[in-house]
Amino acid sequence: MRVPEAEARQWPRLTREARRCWYCRTTYPTSGHATRCEQVHEAETRRTGNGSS
């Protein structure tokens, strides 16, 4: 469900930041998708007990 970089570059900077996963930097069509991706990374970090994702 990633957004092509060419499309994302057309969005305002704040929109791109809101729709980008903080951990893997993947850009999604909505901020909700990005939040879900971040939650997956955080769950994995808790599961493995380390800071890398």
Coordinates of C-alpha atoms in Angstrom, one line a residue:
M1 CA 0.0 0.0 0.0
R2 CA 3.0 2.3 -0.5
V3 CA 2.8 5.5 -2.4
P4 CA 5.2 6.1 -5.3
E5 CA 7.8 8.7 -4.4
A6 CA 6.9 10.8 -7.5
E7 CA 3.4 11.1 -6.1
A8 CA 4.5 11.8 -2.5
R9 CA 6.8 14.6 -3.7
Q10 CA 3.8 16.5 -4.9
W11 CA 2.3 16.6 -1.4
P12 CA 3.1 19.4 1.0
R13 CA 6.0 18.5 3.4
L14 CA 3.7 18.2 6.5
T15 CA 1.4 15.8 4.6
R16 CA 4.4 13.6 3.6
E17 CA 5.7 13.6 7.2
A18 CA 2.3 12.6 8.6
R19 CA 2.0 9.8 6.1
R20 CA 5.6 8.4 6.6
C21 CA 6.4 5.6 9.1
W22 CA 8.9 7.0 11.6
Y23 CA 10.8 3.7 11.7
C24 CA 11.1 2.5 8.1
R25 CA 10.4 5.8 6.3
T26 CA 7.8 4.2 4.0
T27 CA 5.2 6.6 2.8
Y28 CA 1.6 5.6 2.9
P29 CA -1.7 7.0 1.4
T30 CA -3.0 8.0 4.8
S31 CA -1.6 8.9 8.2
G32 CA -3.6 6.0 9.7
H33 CA -1.6 3.5 7.5
A34 CA 1.7 5.1 8.7
T35 CA 0.5 4.9 12.3
R36 CA -0.3 1.2 11.9
C37 CA 3.1 0.5 10.4
E38 CA 4.7 2.3 13.4
Q39 CA 2.7 0.1 15.8
V40 CA 3.9 -3.0 14.1
H41 CA 7.5 -1.9 14.5
E42 CA 6.9 -1.0 18.2
A43 CA 5.3 -4.4 18.8
E44 CA 8.3 -6.1 17.2
T45 CA 10.7 -4.1 19.3
R46 CA 8.8 -5.1 22.5
R47 CA 8.6 -8.7 21.4
T48 CA 12.4 -9.0 20.7
G49 CA 13.4 -6.7 23.5
N50 CA 15.9 -4.7 21.4
G51 CA 15.9 -1.3 19.9
S52 CA 16.4 -2.3 16.3
S53 CA 13.5 -2.9 14.0

